[in-house]
Amino acid sequence: METPARHPAGPSGSGPEEEAVKDHRFGASSPLSIGVEEELLLIDGRRCLSPAAEAVMAAIEPEAREQVSTEIFAGQIELKTGICLDAGQAAAELRPLRRAIGRTGIGLVGAGIYPGETGEAVFIDKPRYELVREDLAGILSTPPCGLHVHVGMPDPETAIVVANAMRLHLPLLQALTANSPYRDGEDSGLASARMAVVRSYPRFELPREFRDYADFLRVADQLILAAGVEDYTYLWWDVRPHPNLGTVEVRGMDVQTEVNTNVAIAALVQGLAAKEIDRAQTPPLAREAVEESYHQAGRHGLDARLMVDDHTALPAREVARRVLDETRPYASQLGGEGALEEIERILLEGNGAERQRRVFAEGGIDGLLVHLAQRTAGHDGLSYSPRAPLGDD
């Protein structure tokens, strides 16, 4: 849930389509450049969820403030890069932002849901968020933290091609990034409790395939009117064209605990986007089948079986290895091949949900919170250099 942006057809969503097509920023940045947004939880010295977002914004150094923003929950903060060429550049921007938050005296946890007891939700008082609170009423109970990856698109029609294709990769991305098995101190039984939370919100969904950019505008205008909202940024689809930024935004993923993993996922998304621009057509998978694979990934993580075409479902790890093989040449050209080594690590050692369960088995919820706070603060022993493979600090 982001800062307001003007709908391509104007604030009312009623402008003519010819004007709407002109009023976008596709092509304004380098094609296939990336931007990464991390939604992170704020914790106090006892590692309890802390409604400190506005205090953090007041205390953070001015040079970092433009890349940090509040969300609707006061216990949550968003860190965002500028336009980056590759994963290394994104990591170089995100890591200092995490350190800047730490210098305010407030800690961070990178997980899709806070694993412990959350208590009563505290909200940020802003007009945009007031509209959201009115719309969502009592279902806003705990801050869900996602990873959002933007990929620059050269023109509107290419953006639609890529957005349509990225829908089919969402189940795999969810299986790789599932990082929220615990909620209120108990195992939810899910790999991603965050996904279950956001699925209770309106307009958090897998969108249908669009015929072209004009079709997207028509759907967006109708949904804006039906929901009574101001613009398309209230359409929180798991992947969406973002005309005001000139990107396709992939949103349906749990935030990762380490910067390295977030930017590795961004490198994978970037490579997938490049591959899909090259591909003549996508498999004819029904939306319902993709949704079911998406659910299976949120439930079972890397142990899920995922649809790959209209006749085949495969284990998620096998799908991931196929996708990595197909994507690696594109990632190499874009400077992200080294970052994909982190995806290989996930396939060998497990995703965040698996790691959380291993830590919980040894230290309970307190041990898990210590682990998450330390890893989020950067005690992972690894870093990326721009245009270089994974290496030691």
Coordinates of C-alpha atoms in Angstrom, one line a residue:
M1 CA 0.0 0.0 0.0
E2 CA 1.9 2.9 -1.3
T3 CA 1.9 6.7 -1.7
P4 CA -0.8 8.0 -4.0
A5 CA -0.2 8.2 -7.7
R6 CA -2.3 9.7 -10.4
H7 CA -4.3 7.2 -12.5
P8 CA -3.4 7.4 -16.2
A9 CA -6.9 8.6 -17.1
G10 CA -6.9 11.3 -14.5
P11 CA -8.0 11.4 -10.9
S12 CA -11.5 10.5 -11.6
G13 CA -10.6 7.6 -13.9
S14 CA -13.0 9.1 -16.5
G15 CA -10.6 10.6 -19.0
P16 CA -10.5 9.4 -22.7
E17 CA -8.4 6.4 -23.5
E18 CA -6.3 8.3 -26.1
E19 CA -5.2 10.7 -23.3
A20 CA -4.6 7.9 -20.9
V21 CA -2.3 6.1 -23.3
K22 CA -0.1 9.2 -23.5
D23 CA -0.1 9.9 -19.8
H24 CA 2.4 7.2 -18.7
R25 CA 6.1 6.8 -18.1
F26 CA 6.9 3.6 -20.0
G27 CA 10.2 4.2 -21.7
A28 CA 11.3 6.9 -19.3
S29 CA 14.0 4.7 -17.7
S30 CA 16.3 2.1 -19.1
P31 CA 14.4 -1.0 -20.2
L32 CA 14.7 -3.8 -17.6
S33 CA 16.1 -1.6 -14.9
I34 CA 14.8 -2.6 -11.5
G35 CA 13.5 -1.0 -8.3
V36 CA 13.1 -3.0 -5.1
E37 CA 10.8 -2.2 -2.1
E38 CA 11.1 -4.0 1.2
E39 CA 8.3 -3.8 3.8
L40 CA 9.8 -4.5 7.2
L41 CA 8.5 -4.8 10.7
L42 CA 9.6 -2.4 13.5
I43 CA 10.6 -3.9 16.9
D44 CA 11.6 -2.4 20.3
G45 CA 14.4 -3.6 22.6
R46 CA 12.4 -6.6 23.7
R47 CA 11.8 -7.5 20.1
C48 CA 8.1 -6.7 20.4
L49 CA 6.3 -5.2 17.5
S50 CA 6.6 -1.4 17.9
P51 CA 4.3 1.3 16.4
A52 CA 7.3 3.6 15.9
A53 CA 7.1 4.4 12.1
E54 CA 6.4 8.1 12.5
A55 CA 9.1 8.4 15.2
V56 CA 11.6 6.6 12.9
M57 CA 10.7 9.0 10.0
A58 CA 11.4 12.0 12.4
A59 CA 14.7 10.6 13.6
I60 CA 16.2 9.2 10.4
E61 CA 19.0 11.1 8.7
P62 CA 17.6 13.5 6.0
E63 CA 19.6 11.9 3.2
A64 CA 17.8 8.5 3.8
R65 CA 14.3 9.9 4.3
E66 CA 13.4 10.0 0.6
Q67 CA 13.9 6.3 0.3
V68 CA 11.9 5.4 3.5
S69 CA 8.1 5.7 3.9
T70 CA 5.4 4.7 6.3
E71 CA 2.7 2.2 5.6
I72 CA -0.8 1.9 7.0
F73 CA 0.4 0.0 10.1
A74 CA 2.5 2.0 12.5
G75 CA 4.6 -1.1 13.2
Q76 CA 5.9 -1.3 9.6
I77 CA 8.2 0.7 7.4
E78 CA 9.1 0.5 3.7
L79 CA 12.6 0.9 2.2
K80 CA 12.9 1.5 -1.5
T81 CA 15.7 1.8 -4.0
G82 CA 15.9 4.2 -6.9
I83 CA 16.2 3.0 -10.4
C84 CA 18.9 0.3 -10.4
L85 CA 20.6 -1.6 -13.2
D86 CA 21.2 -4.8 -11.3
A87 CA 21.0 -6.6 -8.0
G88 CA 24.3 -5.3 -6.8
Q89 CA 23.2 -1.7 -7.1
A90 CA 19.9 -2.5 -5.3
A91 CA 21.8 -4.1 -2.4
A92 CA 24.1 -1.2 -2.2
E93 CA 21.1 1.1 -1.7
L94 CA 19.1 -1.1 0.7
R95 CA 21.8 -2.1 3.1
P96 CA 22.6 1.5 4.3
L97 CA 18.9 2.2 4.7
R98 CA 18.6 -0.7 7.1
R99 CA 21.5 0.6 9.0
A100 CA 20.0 4.1 9.1
I101 CA 16.8 2.7 10.7
G102 CA 18.9 0.8 13.2
R103 CA 20.6 4.1 14.3
T104 CA 17.3 5.5 15.4
G105 CA 17.2 2.9 18.2
I106 CA 14.4 0.8 16.6
G107 CA 15.1 -2.7 15.3
L108 CA 13.9 -4.4 12.1
V109 CA 12.5 -7.8 11.4
G110 CA 12.3 -9.1 7.8
A111 CA 9.4 -11.6 7.7
G112 CA 6.0 -11.8 6.0
I113 CA 4.2 -11.7 9.3
Y114 CA 5.4 -10.9 12.8
P115 CA 5.8 -14.3 14.4
G116 CA 4.9 -13.3 18.0
E117 CA 1.9 -11.8 19.7
T118 CA 1.0 -8.6 17.8
G119 CA -1.5 -7.0 20.2
E120 CA -3.9 -4.3 19.0
A121 CA -3.1 -2.8 15.6
V122 CA -2.0 0.8 15.5
F123 CA -2.4 2.8 12.3
I124 CA -0.8 5.8 10.7
D125 CA -3.2 8.8 10.5
K126 CA -3.2 9.8 6.8
P127 CA -6.1 10.5 4.5
R128 CA -5.1 7.7 2.1
Y129 CA -4.9 5.2 4.9
E130 CA -8.2 6.4 6.4
L131 CA -9.9 5.4 3.2
V132 CA -8.2 2.0 3.3
R133 CA -9.2 1.5 7.0
E134 CA -12.8 2.4 6.1
D135 CA -12.8 -0.1 3.2
L136 CA -11.1 -3.0 5.1
A137 CA -12.7 -2.5 8.5
G138 CA -11.9 -5.2 11.1
I139 CA -9.8 -7.4 8.8
L140 CA -6.8 -5.1 9.2
S141 CA -5.2 -6.9 12.2
T142 CA -1.5 -7.5 11.6
P143 CA 1.0 -5.9 9.2
P144 CA 1.7 -8.2 6.2
C145 CA 5.2 -7.5 4.7
G146 CA 5.8 -8.0 1.0
L147 CA 8.7 -7.7 -1.4
H148 CA 7.8 -5.6 -4.5
V149 CA 10.0 -5.6 -7.6
H150 CA 9.6 -3.1 -10.4
V151 CA 11.0 -3.8 -13.8
G152 CA 11.3 -0.9 -16.3
M153 CA 9.3 -1.4 -19.5
P154 CA 10.0 0.3 -22.9
D155 CA 6.3 0.8 -23.9
P156 CA 2.8 0.1 -22.7
E157 CA 2.2 -3.0 -24.8
T158 CA 5.4 -4.7 -23.7
A159 CA 4.4 -4.0 -20.2
I160 CA 1.1 -5.9 -20.8
V161 CA 3.0 -8.8 -22.4
V162 CA 5.4 -9.1 -19.4
A163 CA 2.6 -8.6 -16.8
N164 CA 0.6 -11.4 -18.4
A165 CA 3.5 -13.7 -18.4
M166 CA 4.7 -12.9 -14.9
R167 CA 1.3 -14.1 -13.5
L168 CA 2.4 -17.6 -14.4
H169 CA 5.6 -17.3 -12.4
L170 CA 3.9 -16.1 -9.2
P171 CA 3.4 -19.6 -7.7
L172 CA 7.2 -20.3 -8.0
L173 CA 8.1 -16.9 -6.7
Q174 CA 5.8 -17.5 -3.7
A175 CA 7.3 -21.0 -3.1
L176 CA 10.8 -19.5 -3.1
T177 CA 10.0 -16.5 -0.8
A178 CA 7.5 -18.0 1.6
N179 CA 8.7 -16.6 4.9
S180 CA 5.9 -16.4 7.4
P181 CA 4.9 -19.7 9.0
Y182 CA 4.3 -18.3 12.5
R183 CA 1.6 -16.0 13.6
D184 CA 0.7 -15.0 17.2
G185 CA 3.4 -17.3 18.5
E186 CA 2.0 -20.4 16.8
D187 CA 2.7 -22.3 13.6
S188 CA 0.0 -21.4 11.1
G189 CA 0.6 -24.6 9.1
L190 CA 1.3 -22.4 6.1
A191 CA 4.6 -21.5 4.5
S192 CA 3.2 -18.0 4.0
A193 CA 0.6 -16.8 6.5
R194 CA 1.1 -13.4 4.9
M195 CA -0.6 -14.7 1.7
A196 CA -3.6 -15.8 3.7
V197 CA -3.8 -12.4 5.4
V198 CA -3.7 -10.4 2.2
R199 CA -6.1 -12.7 0.4
S200 CA -8.7 -11.4 2.9
Y201 CA -8.3 -7.9 1.5
P202 CA -10.1 -6.6 -1.6
R203 CA -8.1 -6.2 -4.8
F204 CA -5.2 -8.4 -3.5
E205 CA -5.5 -11.0 -6.2
L206 CA -4.1 -12.5 -9.3
P207 CA -5.4 -10.4 -12.2
R208 CA -6.7 -11.8 -15.4
E209 CA -4.7 -11.7 -18.6
F210 CA -5.2 -8.5 -20.5
R211 CA -5.6 -8.3 -24.3
D212 CA -3.6 -5.0 -24.5
Y213 CA -2.9 -1.8 -22.7
A214 CA -6.3 -0.3 -23.5
D215 CA -8.0 -3.4 -22.0
F216 CA -5.9 -2.9 -18.8
L217 CA -7.1 0.8 -18.7
R218 CA -10.7 -0.2 -19.1
V219 CA -10.5 -2.8 -16.3
A220 CA -8.7 -0.4 -14.0
D221 CA -11.2 2.4 -14.6
Q222 CA -14.2 0.2 -13.9
L223 CA -12.6 -1.3 -10.7
I224 CA -11.6 2.2 -9.5
L225 CA -15.2 3.3 -9.9
A226 CA -16.6 0.1 -8.3
A227 CA -14.3 0.4 -5.3
G228 CA -14.8 4.1 -4.9
V229 CA -11.1 4.8 -4.8
E230 CA -9.0 7.5 -6.4
D231 CA -6.6 5.7 -8.7
Y232 CA -5.1 2.4 -9.8
T233 CA -2.6 2.3 -7.0
Y234 CA -5.5 1.0 -4.8
L235 CA -5.6 -2.1 -7.1
W236 CA -3.1 -4.2 -5.1
W237 CA -2.8 -7.0 -7.7
D238 CA 0.0 -9.5 -7.3
V239 CA 1.4 -8.2 -10.5
R240 CA 0.4 -5.1 -12.3
P241 CA 1.5 -2.6 -14.9
H242 CA 2.5 0.7 -13.1
P243 CA 2.1 3.5 -15.7
N244 CA 3.1 6.3 -13.4
L245 CA 6.5 4.6 -12.9
G246 CA 6.8 3.0 -16.3
T247 CA 7.2 -0.5 -14.8
V248 CA 5.7 -3.8 -14.3
E249 CA 5.5 -4.4 -10.5
V250 CA 5.6 -7.9 -9.1
R251 CA 4.1 -7.9 -5.6
G252 CA 3.0 -11.3 -4.6
M253 CA 6.0 -12.4 -2.4
D254 CA 6.9 -12.4 1.3
V255 CA 9.7 -10.0 2.2
Q256 CA 13.0 -11.8 2.9
T257 CA 15.0 -11.5 6.0
E258 CA 18.3 -10.6 4.3
V259 CA 18.9 -7.9 1.7
N260 CA 20.9 -10.5 -0.3
T261 CA 17.8 -12.7 -0.8
N262 CA 15.5 -9.8 -1.6
V263 CA 17.8 -8.6 -4.4
A264 CA 18.4 -12.1 -5.6
I265 CA 14.6 -12.5 -6.1
A266 CA 14.7 -9.1 -7.9
A267 CA 17.4 -10.4 -10.2
L268 CA 15.3 -13.5 -10.9
V269 CA 12.3 -11.3 -11.7
Q270 CA 14.4 -9.1 -13.9
G271 CA 15.8 -12.1 -15.8
L272 CA 12.3 -13.6 -16.2
A273 CA 11.0 -10.3 -17.6
A274 CA 13.8 -10.3 -20.2
K275 CA 13.0 -13.9 -21.1
E276 CA 9.3 -13.3 -21.5
I277 CA 9.9 -10.4 -23.9
D278 CA 11.8 -12.8 -26.1
R279 CA 9.2 -15.6 -25.8
A280 CA 6.6 -15.8 -28.6
Q281 CA 3.8 -16.9 -26.3
T282 CA 3.0 -18.1 -22.8
P283 CA 1.5 -21.5 -21.8
P284 CA -2.3 -21.4 -22.0
L285 CA -2.8 -21.9 -18.3
A286 CA -6.2 -21.1 -16.9
R287 CA -6.3 -18.4 -14.2
E288 CA -8.0 -20.9 -11.9
A289 CA -5.1 -23.4 -12.2
V290 CA -2.5 -20.6 -11.6
E291 CA -4.5 -19.6 -8.5
E292 CA -4.5 -23.1 -7.2
S293 CA -0.7 -23.5 -7.7
Y294 CA -0.4 -20.1 -6.0
H295 CA -2.3 -21.5 -3.0
Q296 CA -0.3 -24.7 -2.9
A297 CA 2.9 -22.6 -2.9
G298 CA 1.6 -20.5 0.0
R299 CA 0.6 -23.7 1.9
H300 CA 3.6 -25.9 1.2
G301 CA 6.4 -23.6 0.0
L302 CA 9.1 -25.5 -1.9
D303 CA 7.3 -28.8 -1.2
A304 CA 4.4 -27.7 -3.4
R305 CA 3.6 -29.1 -6.9
L306 CA 3.1 -26.3 -9.5
M307 CA 1.4 -26.3 -12.9
V308 CA 3.9 -25.6 -15.7
D309 CA 1.6 -26.1 -18.7
D310 CA -2.0 -27.4 -19.3
H311 CA -0.9 -31.1 -18.9
T312 CA 1.9 -31.0 -16.3
A313 CA 2.4 -30.3 -12.6
L314 CA 5.9 -30.6 -11.1
P315 CA 7.6 -30.3 -7.7
A316 CA 8.5 -26.6 -7.1
R317 CA 12.2 -27.3 -6.8
E318 CA 12.2 -29.0 -10.2
V319 CA 10.3 -26.0 -11.7
A320 CA 12.8 -23.6 -10.0
R321 CA 15.8 -25.4 -11.6
R322 CA 14.2 -25.4 -15.0
V323 CA 13.4 -21.7 -14.6
L324 CA 16.9 -20.9 -13.4
D325 CA 18.5 -22.7 -16.4
E326 CA 16.2 -20.7 -18.8
T327 CA 16.8 -17.4 -17.0
R328 CA 20.5 -17.5 -16.3
P329 CA 21.6 -16.2 -19.7
Y330 CA 19.3 -13.2 -19.4
A331 CA 20.4 -12.5 -15.9
S332 CA 24.0 -12.7 -16.9
Q333 CA 23.5 -10.1 -19.6
L334 CA 21.8 -7.8 -17.0
G335 CA 24.5 -8.2 -14.3
G336 CA 22.4 -10.5 -12.0
E337 CA 23.9 -13.9 -12.6
G338 CA 25.9 -13.8 -9.3
A339 CA 22.8 -13.0 -7.4
L340 CA 21.1 -16.2 -8.7
E341 CA 23.5 -18.2 -6.5
E342 CA 21.3 -17.1 -3.6
I343 CA 18.4 -18.9 -5.4
E344 CA 20.5 -22.0 -5.6
R345 CA 21.1 -21.7 -1.8
I346 CA 17.4 -21.5 -1.2
L347 CA 16.8 -24.7 -3.2
L348 CA 19.5 -26.5 -1.2
E349 CA 18.8 -25.2 2.3
G350 CA 15.2 -24.3 2.1
N351 CA 13.2 -21.0 2.0
G352 CA 12.6 -18.6 4.9
A353 CA 9.7 -20.6 6.3
E354 CA 11.8 -23.8 6.5
R355 CA 14.6 -21.9 8.2
Q356 CA 12.1 -20.3 10.7
R357 CA 10.8 -23.7 11.7
R358 CA 14.3 -25.0 12.2
V359 CA 15.2 -22.1 14.5
F360 CA 11.9 -22.3 16.3
A361 CA 12.5 -26.0 17.0
E362 CA 15.7 -25.1 18.9
G363 CA 14.8 -21.8 20.6
G364 CA 11.0 -21.3 20.5
I365 CA 9.5 -18.0 19.6
D366 CA 12.1 -15.9 21.6
G367 CA 14.9 -17.6 19.8
L368 CA 13.2 -17.1 16.4
L369 CA 12.8 -13.4 17.1
V370 CA 16.4 -13.0 18.1
H371 CA 17.5 -14.8 14.9
L372 CA 15.2 -12.7 12.7
A373 CA 16.4 -9.4 14.2
Q374 CA 20.0 -10.3 13.9
R375 CA 19.7 -11.5 10.3
T376 CA 17.7 -8.5 9.3
A377 CA 20.3 -6.2 10.8
G378 CA 22.9 -7.7 8.4
H379 CA 24.6 -10.5 10.3
D380 CA 24.5 -12.7 7.3
G381 CA 28.2 -12.6 6.4
L382 CA 27.5 -12.2 2.7
S383 CA 27.2 -9.3 0.3
Y384 CA 26.9 -8.5 -3.4
S385 CA 29.1 -6.3 -5.5
P386 CA 27.5 -4.7 -8.5
R387 CA 28.1 -6.8 -11.6
A388 CA 30.0 -9.4 -9.5
P389 CA 29.1 -12.8 -8.0
L390 CA 28.3 -13.4 -4.4
G391 CA 31.3 -13.1 -2.1
D392 CA 32.5 -12.4 1.4
D393 CA 32.3 -9.0 3.0

